Amino acid sequence: MDTKAEIRTLQHFIGGEWVDAEDGGLFDVVNPLDDSLYARAAKGTGNDVRRAVAAAKSAFPEYRETLPKDRERWLLRVAEIMEERKAELFDCLIDEIGSPIQKAMFEYEKGLTMVRAAAGMCRKVRGETYPSDAPGKFSMSIREPRGVVAVITPFNVPLIKTARLVANALAVGNTVVHLPSEMAPHLTVLFAEIVAEAGFPAGAYNVVTGIGHEIGDDLTGHKDVDFVTFTGSSVVGQHIAEICARNKTPNTLELGGKSPTVILADADLDKAVPMAARSIFMFAGQACIGSSRFYVERPLYDEFVKRFAMVASKVGMGDLRDPETVIAPIISERQRKRVRDHIADAVAKGATVVTGGEWIGNRCQPTLLTDVTEEMTVCKTETFGPVTSIYPIDSYEEGLEKANDTEYGLSSAIFTKDINRAFHFARNIGAGMCHINGATIHDEAHVPFGGNGESGVGREGTDADLEAMTELKWVTVQL
Ligand code: NAD
């Protein structure tokens, strides 16, 4: 049975209208499983971006005055419609970016939770009062929405990122211009349909589809954009940070990772091995918080490698709609080449492929490497595939030192029964997130999610976004 939807032509959503690119241009979106045509999308131009920013700017004065009870209602309605259109969202996550159904379900549930959590933010936009040294002066702060928020999202978790960042920005009274990944525009177009149906005023949420490196600067560098939230690679993040610095545009950057997991000699391998597999094989390692480095204390090293390899060799690579399937296709030929090159470079320089390393179509087998050295690209650079390296360590201290030997700082994990070491690790790892006896892959709507160094600046989540996406104003009244 052909489960593919008909080929859709996707338009921009600007000022409440569905519109073509100004010059009628389109680009192809392909299904990464077999490179077949999945959809055609409006190929946005600089003028399309400017149209969208103008729409968001002109909608802002009225939108910021909307009542919390209305924004809350619209967001809860978004969640309801997401439930009604669940099957469509699943199909999109499977056929547009190659999510196995297991990952699509995970992403859908997270996205739904994030929209509902955002609804709760509407009533939390509040300030404080301050004592004043000036007699008779009443002193307070108020929080105000910033204005037009530019949201730029990656291909790998388009629903989580769209649901969280768009919903959080709208919850606190901003209007939004969203540039989704050119590899995942349909998911965002579906979200825009849902937002429109939920009752949000025209111009509150605008979507321009297009090629990020062609029109991204028109968005991030626009003088009427008041906040930028970007999720993607560190290279593009650096570029955006420079543009934002020139314009003094506040921003959050959620970038790449090389997240470590340390496994000490007292760890429970029955728990650590399945968590290790989850940490790197979910969506075939195309996760910023995937664990691409494992440091295992010597007494457990051989046993860990043996058990991890056994699990890795059995990870499901079947039909994407089979609940047992874990391994996704790698998103694009450019990314496939990167994964192939990282493995080939490691092998050429003396690494051992314990399991995996082969490809079935566009899918790379779960791959475990040992004997990895610093000269190998895979040692310190993000691969973004189902590939991880396992290193022996002689002590906890060595594990911590090696785990910190990176320019990234996103997620991290430690497996041990020693509460003192676990907390010492949590306090001293140079990462934004640390999971004790858990996988590096974990996210929730209200937690401070994000990283340091090459992994980014700022945090996401309801509380963090509330602070980042609003501006504090100090107000006094002389009584
Ligand atoms: P990418 O950097 O290639 O693209 C991300 C987005 O940026 C896309 O929408 C793209 O169109 C856009 N873009 C490209 N050039 C631009 C420019 N000049 N201005 C504005 N936008 C531009 O990343 P990707 O391949 O889509 O995603 C994978 C990367 O994202 C990995 O490095 C991964 O670690 C990272 N990521 C990080 C997080 C996090 O929360 N830290 C989450 C998911 C993914």
Coordinates of N, CA, C and O in Angstrom, one line a residue, residues 205-349:
Y205 N 1.7 34.9 13.8 CA 2.7 33.9 13.5 C 2.8 33.9 12.0 O 1.8 33.8 11.2
N206 N 4.1 34.0 11.5 CA 4.3 34.0 10.1 C 5.4 33.0 9.7 O 6.4 32.9 10.5
V207 N 5.3 32.4 8.6 CA 6.3 31.4 8.2 C 6.8 31.7 6.8 O 6.0 31.9 5.9
V208 N 8.1 31.7 6.7 CA 8.7 31.8 5.3 C 9.5 30.6 5.1 O 10.4 30.3 5.9
T209 N 9.2 29.8 4.1 CA 10.0 28.6 3.7 C 11.1 29.1 2.7 O 10.9 30.0 2.0
G210 N 12.2 28.4 2.8 CA 13.3 28.8 1.9 C 14.6 28.2 2.3 O 14.6 27.4 3.2
I211 N 15.6 28.6 1.6 CA 16.9 28.1 1.9 C 17.6 29.0 2.9 O 17.9 30.1 2.6
G212 N 17.9 28.4 4.0 CA 18.4 29.2 5.2 C 19.6 30.0 4.8 O 19.6 31.2 5.2
H213 N 20.6 29.5 4.2 CA 21.8 30.3 3.9 C 21.6 31.3 2.9 O 22.4 32.2 2.7
E214 N 20.5 31.3 2.1 CA 20.2 32.3 1.2 C 19.5 33.5 1.8 O 19.7 34.7 1.5
I215 N 18.5 33.2 2.7 CA 17.6 34.3 3.2 C 17.7 34.5 4.7 O 17.1 35.4 5.2
G216 N 18.5 33.6 5.3 CA 18.6 33.7 6.8 C 19.1 35.1 7.3 O 18.6 35.7 8.2
D217 N 20.1 35.7 6.6 CA 20.6 37.0 7.0 C 19.6 38.1 6.9 O 19.6 39.1 7.6
D218 N 18.7 37.9 5.9 CA 17.6 38.9 5.7 C 16.7 38.9 6.9 O 16.2 40.0 7.3
L219 N 16.6 37.8 7.6 CA 15.8 37.7 8.8 C 16.6 38.1 10.1 O 16.2 39.1 10.8
T220 N 17.7 37.5 10.3 CA 18.4 37.8 11.6 C 19.0 39.2 11.6 O 19.2 39.8 12.6
G221 N 19.3 39.7 10.4 CA 19.9 41.1 10.3 C 18.8 42.2 10.2 O 19.2 43.3 10.0
H222 N 17.6 41.8 10.1 CA 16.5 42.8 9.9 C 16.4 43.7 11.1 O 16.3 43.3 12.3
K223 N 16.3 45.0 10.9 CA 16.3 46.0 12.0 C 15.0 45.9 12.8 O 15.0 46.3 14.0
D224 N 14.0 45.3 12.3 CA 12.7 45.2 13.0 C 12.6 43.9 13.7 O 11.5 43.6 14.3
V225 N 13.6 43.0 13.7 CA 13.6 41.8 14.5 C 14.2 42.1 15.8 O 15.3 42.6 16.0
D226 N 13.4 41.8 16.9 CA 13.8 42.2 18.2 C 14.4 41.1 19.1 O 15.0 41.3 20.1
F227 N 14.3 39.8 18.6 CA 14.9 38.7 19.3 C 15.1 37.6 18.3 O 14.2 37.4 17.4
V228 N 16.2 36.9 18.4 CA 16.5 35.7 17.5 C 16.7 34.5 18.3 O 17.4 34.5 19.3
T229 N 15.9 33.4 18.0 CA 16.2 32.2 18.6 C 16.6 31.2 17.5 O 15.8 30.9 16.7
F230 N 17.8 30.7 17.6 CA 18.3 29.8 16.5 C 18.7 28.4 17.1 O 19.4 28.4 18.1
T231 N 18.3 27.4 16.4 CA 18.8 26.0 16.8 C 19.4 25.5 15.5 O 18.7 25.4 14.4
G232 N 20.6 25.0 15.6 CA 21.3 24.5 14.4 C 22.7 24.2 14.7 O 23.1 24.1 15.8
S233 N 23.5 24.2 13.6 CA 24.9 23.9 13.8 C 25.7 25.1 14.4 O 25.3 26.2 14.3
S234 N 26.8 24.7 15.0 CA 27.7 25.8 15.6 C 28.2 26.8 14.6 O 28.4 27.9 14.9
V235 N 28.5 26.3 13.4 CA 29.0 27.2 12.3 C 28.0 28.3 12.0 O 28.3 29.5 12.0
V236 N 26.8 27.9 11.7 CA 25.7 28.8 11.4 C 25.4 29.7 12.7 O 25.2 30.9 12.6
G237 N 25.5 29.1 13.8 CA 25.2 29.8 15.1 C 26.2 31.0 15.3 O 25.9 32.1 15.7
Q238 N 27.5 30.7 14.9 CA 28.5 31.7 15.1 C 28.2 32.9 14.1 O 28.3 34.0 14.5
H239 N 27.8 32.5 12.9 CA 27.5 33.6 11.9 C 26.4 34.4 12.4 O 26.4 35.7 12.3
I240 N 25.3 33.8 13.0 CA 24.2 34.5 13.4 C 24.5 35.4 14.7 O 24.1 36.5 14.8
A241 N 25.4 34.8 15.5 CA 25.8 35.6 16.7 C 26.5 36.9 16.3 O 26.3 38.0 16.9
E242 N 27.3 36.8 15.2 CA 28.0 38.0 14.7 C 27.0 39.1 14.2 O 27.1 40.3 14.5
I243 N 26.0 38.6 13.5 CA 25.0 39.5 12.9 C 24.2 40.2 14.1 O 24.0 41.4 14.1
C244 N 23.9 39.3 15.1 CA 23.1 39.8 16.2 C 23.9 40.8 17.0 O 23.4 41.8 17.5
A245 N 25.2 40.6 17.1 CA 26.1 41.5 17.9 C 26.1 42.8 17.2 O 26.1 43.9 17.9
R246 N 26.2 42.8 15.9 CA 26.3 44.1 15.2 C 25.0 44.9 15.4 O 25.1 46.2 15.6
N247 N 23.9 44.2 15.5 CA 22.6 45.0 15.6 C 22.1 45.0 17.1 O 21.0 45.5 17.3
K248 N 22.9 44.5 18.0 CA 22.5 44.4 19.4 C 21.2 43.7 19.6 O 20.3 44.0 20.4
T249 N 21.0 42.7 18.8 CA 19.7 41.9 18.9 C 19.9 40.8 19.9 O 20.8 39.9 19.7
P250 N 19.2 40.7 21.0 CA 19.4 39.6 21.9 C 19.0 38.3 21.2 O 18.2 38.3 20.3
N251 N 19.6 37.2 21.7 CA 19.4 36.0 21.1 C 19.6 34.8 22.0 O 20.3 34.9 23.0
T252 N 19.1 33.6 21.6 CA 19.5 32.4 22.2 C 20.0 31.5 21.1 O 19.4 31.5 20.0
L253 N 21.1 30.7 21.3 CA 21.6 29.9 20.3 C 21.7 28.5 20.9 O 22.4 28.3 21.9
E254 N 21.1 27.5 20.3 CA 21.1 26.1 20.7 C 21.8 25.4 19.6 O 21.3 25.1 18.5
L255 N 23.1 25.0 19.9 CA 23.9 24.5 18.8 C 24.3 23.0 18.9 O 23.6 22.3 19.5
G256 N 25.4 22.6 18.3 CA 25.8 21.2 18.3 C 26.4 20.7 19.6 O 26.4 21.4 20.6
G257 N 26.7 19.4 19.6 CA 27.3 18.8 20.8 C 28.2 17.7 20.5 O 28.3 17.2 19.4
K258 N 28.9 17.3 21.5 CA 29.8 16.1 21.5 C 29.7 15.5 22.9 O 30.6 15.5 23.7
S259 N 28.4 15.1 23.3 CA 28.1 14.9 24.7 C 28.7 13.6 25.2 O 28.6 12.6 24.6
P260 N 29.4 13.7 26.4 CA 30.0 12.5 26.9 C 29.2 11.7 27.9 O 28.3 12.3 28.6
T261 N 29.4 10.4 28.0 CA 28.8 9.6 29.1 C 30.0 8.9 29.8 O 30.8 8.3 29.1
V262 N 30.0 9.1 31.1 CA 31.1 8.4 31.9 C 30.5 7.2 32.7 O 29.4 7.4 33.3
I263 N 31.1 6.1 32.6 CA 30.6 4.9 33.3 C 31.6 4.4 34.2 O 32.7 3.9 33.8
L264 N 31.3 4.5 35.5 CA 32.3 4.1 36.5 C 32.2 2.6 36.9 O 31.2 2.0 36.5
A265 N 33.2 2.1 37.6 CA 33.3 0.7 37.8 C 32.1 0.1 38.6 O 31.8 -1.1 38.5
D266 N 31.4 1.0 39.4 CA 30.3 0.5 40.2 C 29.0 0.7 39.5 O 27.9 0.5 40.1
A267 N 29.0 1.0 38.2 CA 27.7 1.3 37.5 C 26.9 0.0 37.3 O 27.5 -1.1 37.2
D268 N 25.6 0.2 37.2 CA 24.8 -1.0 36.9 C 24.6 -1.1 35.4 O 23.9 -0.3 34.7
L269 N 25.3 -2.1 34.8 CA 25.4 -2.2 33.3 C 24.0 -2.5 32.8 O 23.7 -2.2 31.6
D270 N 23.2 -3.2 33.6 CA 21.8 -3.5 33.1 C 21.0 -2.3 32.8 O 20.2 -2.2 31.9
K271 N 21.4 -1.2 33.5 CA 20.7 0.1 33.2 C 21.5 0.9 32.2 O 21.0 1.6 31.4
A272 N 22.8 0.9 32.4 CA 23.7 1.8 31.6 C 23.7 1.4 30.1 O 23.7 2.3 29.2
V273 N 23.6 0.1 29.8 CA 23.7 -0.3 28.3 C 22.5 0.2 27.6 O 22.7 0.8 26.5
P274 N 21.3 -0.1 28.0 CA 20.1 0.4 27.3 C 20.1 1.9 27.1 O 19.7 2.4 26.1
M275 N 20.5 2.6 28.2 CA 20.6 4.1 28.2 C 21.6 4.5 27.2 O 21.4 5.5 26.5
A276 N 22.7 3.8 27.1 CA 23.8 4.2 26.1 C 23.2 4.1 24.7 O 23.4 4.9 23.9
A277 N 22.5 3.0 24.5 CA 21.9 2.8 23.1 C 20.9 3.9 22.8 O 20.9 4.4 21.7
R278 N 20.1 4.2 23.8 CA 19.1 5.3 23.5 C 19.8 6.6 23.2 O 19.4 7.4 22.4
S279 N 21.0 6.8 24.0 CA 21.7 8.1 23.8 C 22.3 8.3 22.5 O 22.5 9.5 22.1
I280 N 22.6 7.3 21.7 CA 23.2 7.5 20.4 C 22.5 7.0 19.2 O 22.7 7.5 18.1
F281 N 21.6 6.1 19.4 CA 20.9 5.5 18.2 C 19.5 6.1 17.9 O 19.0 5.9 16.8
M282 N 19.0 6.8 18.9 CA 17.7 7.4 18.6 C 17.8 8.4 17.4 O 18.7 9.2 17.4
F283 N 16.9 8.2 16.5 CA 16.9 9.0 15.2 C 18.3 8.9 14.6 O 18.8 9.9 14.0
A284 N 18.9 7.7 14.7 CA 20.2 7.5 14.1 C 21.3 8.5 14.5 O 22.1 8.9 13.7
G285 N 21.2 8.9 15.8 CA 22.3 9.9 16.2 C 22.2 11.3 15.7 O 23.0 12.1 15.9
Q286 N 21.1 11.6 15.0 CA 20.9 13.0 14.6 C 20.2 13.8 15.7 O 19.0 14.2 15.5
A287 N 20.9 13.8 16.8 CA 20.3 14.5 18.0 C 21.5 15.3 18.6 O 22.5 14.8 18.8
C288 N 21.2 16.6 18.8 CA 22.3 17.4 19.4 C 22.8 16.9 20.7 O 23.9 17.1 21.1
I289 N 21.8 16.2 21.5 CA 22.2 15.7 22.8 C 22.6 14.3 22.8 O 22.7 13.6 23.8
G290 N 22.8 13.7 21.6 CA 23.3 12.3 21.5 C 24.6 12.2 22.1 O 25.4 13.1 22.1
S291 N 24.9 11.0 22.7 CA 26.2 10.8 23.3 C 27.2 10.1 22.4 O 27.0 8.9 22.0
S292 N 28.1 10.9 21.9 CA 29.1 10.4 20.9 C 30.4 10.0 21.5 O 31.4 9.8 20.8
R293 N 30.5 10.0 22.9 CA 31.7 9.7 23.6 C 31.3 8.9 24.9 O 30.6 9.4 25.7
F294 N 31.9 7.7 25.0 CA 31.7 6.9 26.2 C 33.0 6.6 26.9 O 33.9 6.1 26.2
Y295 N 33.1 7.0 28.2 CA 34.4 6.8 28.9 C 34.0 5.7 30.0 O 33.2 6.0 30.9
V296 N 34.7 4.6 29.9 CA 34.3 3.5 30.8 C 35.5 3.0 31.6 O 36.6 2.7 31.1
E297 N 35.2 2.9 33.0 CA 36.3 2.5 33.8 C 36.7 1.1 33.5 O 35.9 0.2 33.3
R298 N 38.0 0.8 33.5 CA 38.6 -0.4 33.0 C 37.9 -1.7 33.5 O 37.7 -2.6 32.7
P299 N 37.6 -1.8 34.8 CA 37.0 -3.1 35.2 C 35.8 -3.5 34.5 O 35.5 -4.6 34.3
L300 N 35.0 -2.4 34.0 CA 33.8 -2.7 33.2 C 34.0 -2.6 31.7 O 33.0 -3.0 31.0
Y301 N 35.1 -2.2 31.3 CA 35.3 -1.8 29.9 C 34.9 -2.9 28.9 O 34.0 -2.7 28.0
D302 N 35.6 -4.1 29.1 CA 35.3 -5.1 28.1 C 33.9 -5.6 28.1 O 33.3 -5.8 27.0
E303 N 33.3 -5.7 29.3 CA 31.9 -6.2 29.4 C 31.0 -5.1 28.8 O 30.0 -5.5 28.1
F304 N 31.3 -3.9 29.0 CA 30.4 -2.8 28.5 C 30.5 -2.8 26.9 O 29.4 -2.8 26.3
V305 N 31.7 -2.9 26.4 CA 31.8 -3.0 24.9 C 31.1 -4.2 24.4 O 30.3 -4.0 23.4
K306 N 31.2 -5.3 25.0 CA 30.6 -6.5 24.5 C 29.0 -6.4 24.5 O 28.4 -6.6 23.5
R307 N 28.5 -5.9 25.6 CA 27.1 -5.8 25.8 C 26.5 -4.7 24.9 O 25.4 -4.8 24.3
F308 N 27.2 -3.6 24.8 CA 26.8 -2.4 24.0 C 26.8 -2.9 22.5 O 25.8 -2.6 21.7
A309 N 27.8 -3.7 22.1 CA 27.8 -4.1 20.7 C 26.7 -5.1 20.4 O 26.1 -5.1 19.3
M310 N 26.3 -5.9 21.4 CA 25.2 -6.8 21.2 C 23.9 -6.1 21.0 O 23.2 -6.4 20.0
V311 N 23.7 -5.1 21.8 CA 22.5 -4.3 21.7 C 22.5 -3.5 20.3 O 21.6 -3.5 19.6
A312 N 23.7 -2.9 20.0 CA 23.8 -2.1 18.8 C 23.5 -3.0 17.5 O 22.8 -2.5 16.6
S313 N 24.0 -4.2 17.6 CA 23.8 -5.1 16.4 C 22.4 -5.5 16.2 O 22.0 -6.0 15.1
K314 N 21.6 -5.3 17.2 CA 20.2 -5.7 17.1 C 19.2 -4.6 17.0 O 18.0 -4.8 17.0
V315 N 19.7 -3.3 17.0 CA 18.8 -2.2 16.9 C 18.0 -2.2 15.6 O 18.6 -2.5 14.5
G316 N 16.7 -2.0 15.7 CA 15.9 -2.1 14.5 C 16.2 -1.2 13.4 O 16.3 0.0 13.6
M317 N 16.3 -1.7 12.1 CA 16.5 -0.9 10.9 C 15.4 -1.2 9.9 O 15.7 -1.1 8.7
G318 N 14.2 -1.6 10.4 CA 13.2 -2.0 9.4 C 12.4 -0.9 8.9 O 12.8 0.3 8.8
D319 N 11.1 -1.2 8.6 CA 10.2 -0.2 8.1 C 10.0 1.0 9.1 O 9.9 0.7 10.3
L320 N 10.0 2.2 8.7 CA 9.9 3.3 9.6 C 8.6 3.3 10.4 O 8.5 3.9 11.4
R321 N 7.6 2.6 9.8 CA 6.3 2.6 10.6 C 6.2 1.4 11.5 O 5.2 1.2 12.1
D322 N 7.3 0.6 11.6 CA 7.3 -0.5 12.5 C 7.8 0.0 13.9 O 8.9 0.6 14.0
P323 N 7.1 -0.2 15.0 CA 7.5 0.4 16.3 C 8.8 -0.1 16.8 O 9.4 0.5 17.6
E324 N 9.3 -1.2 16.2 CA 10.6 -1.7 16.6 C 11.8 -1.0 16.0 O 12.9 -1.1 16.4
T325 N 11.5 -0.2 14.9 CA 12.6 0.4 14.1 C 13.1 1.7 14.9 O 12.3 2.5 15.4
V326 N 14.4 1.7 15.0 CA 15.1 2.9 15.7 C 15.9 3.7 14.7 O 15.9 4.9 14.7
I327 N 16.6 3.0 13.8 CA 17.5 3.7 12.9 C 16.8 4.4 11.7 O 16.1 3.7 10.9
A328 N 17.1 5.7 11.6 CA 16.5 6.5 10.6 C 17.5 6.7 9.5 O 18.7 6.5 9.7
P329 N 17.0 7.1 8.3 CA 18.0 7.4 7.2 C 18.7 8.7 7.6 O 18.1 9.5 8.4
I330 N 19.9 8.9 7.2 CA 20.6 10.2 7.4 C 20.0 11.2 6.4 O 19.8 10.9 5.2
I331 N 19.8 12.4 6.9 CA 18.9 13.3 6.2 C 19.3 13.7 4.8 O 18.4 13.9 4.0
S332 N 20.6 13.8 4.5 CA 20.9 14.4 3.1 C 22.2 13.7 2.7 O 23.0 13.2 3.5
E333 N 22.5 13.9 1.4 CA 23.8 13.3 0.9 C 25.0 14.0 1.6 O 26.0 13.3 1.9
R334 N 24.9 15.3 1.8 CA 26.0 16.0 2.5 C 26.2 15.4 3.9 O 27.4 15.1 4.2
Q335 N 25.2 15.1 4.6 CA 25.3 14.5 5.9 C 25.8 13.1 5.9 O 26.6 12.7 6.7
R336 N 25.3 12.4 4.8 CA 25.8 11.0 4.7 C 27.3 10.9 4.5 O 28.0 10.1 5.0
K337 N 27.7 11.8 3.6 CA 29.2 11.9 3.3 C 29.9 12.2 4.6 O 31.0 11.6 4.9
R338 N 29.4 13.1 5.4 CA 30.1 13.4 6.7 C 30.2 12.2 7.6 O 31.3 11.9 8.1
V339 N 29.1 11.4 7.7 CA 29.2 10.2 8.5 C 30.1 9.2 8.0 O 31.0 8.6 8.7
R340 N 30.1 9.0 6.6 CA 31.0 8.0 6.0 C 32.4 8.5 6.2 O 33.3 7.7 6.5
D341 N 32.7 9.8 6.0 CA 34.1 10.3 6.1 C 34.6 10.1 7.5 O 35.8 9.8 7.7
H342 N 33.7 10.4 8.5 CA 34.2 10.2 9.9 C 34.6 8.8 10.2 O 35.6 8.5 10.8
I343 N 33.8 7.8 9.7 CA 34.1 6.4 10.0 C 35.4 6.0 9.2 O 36.3 5.4 9.8
A344 N 35.4 6.4 7.9 CA 36.6 6.0 7.1 C 37.9 6.6 7.6 O 38.9 6.0 7.7
D345 N 37.8 7.9 8.1 CA 39.0 8.5 8.6 C 39.5 7.8 9.9 O 40.7 7.6 10.1
A346 N 38.5 7.4 10.7 CA 38.9 6.7 12.0 C 39.5 5.4 11.7 O 40.6 5.0 12.2
V347 N 38.9 4.7 10.7 CA 39.4 3.3 10.4 C 40.8 3.5 9.8 O 41.8 2.7 10.1
A348 N 41.0 4.5 8.9 CA 42.3 4.7 8.2 C 43.4 5.0 9.2 O 44.6 4.7 9.1
K349 N 43.0 5.6 10.4 CA 44.0 6.0 11.4 C 44.1 5.0 12.5 O 44.7 5.3 13.5

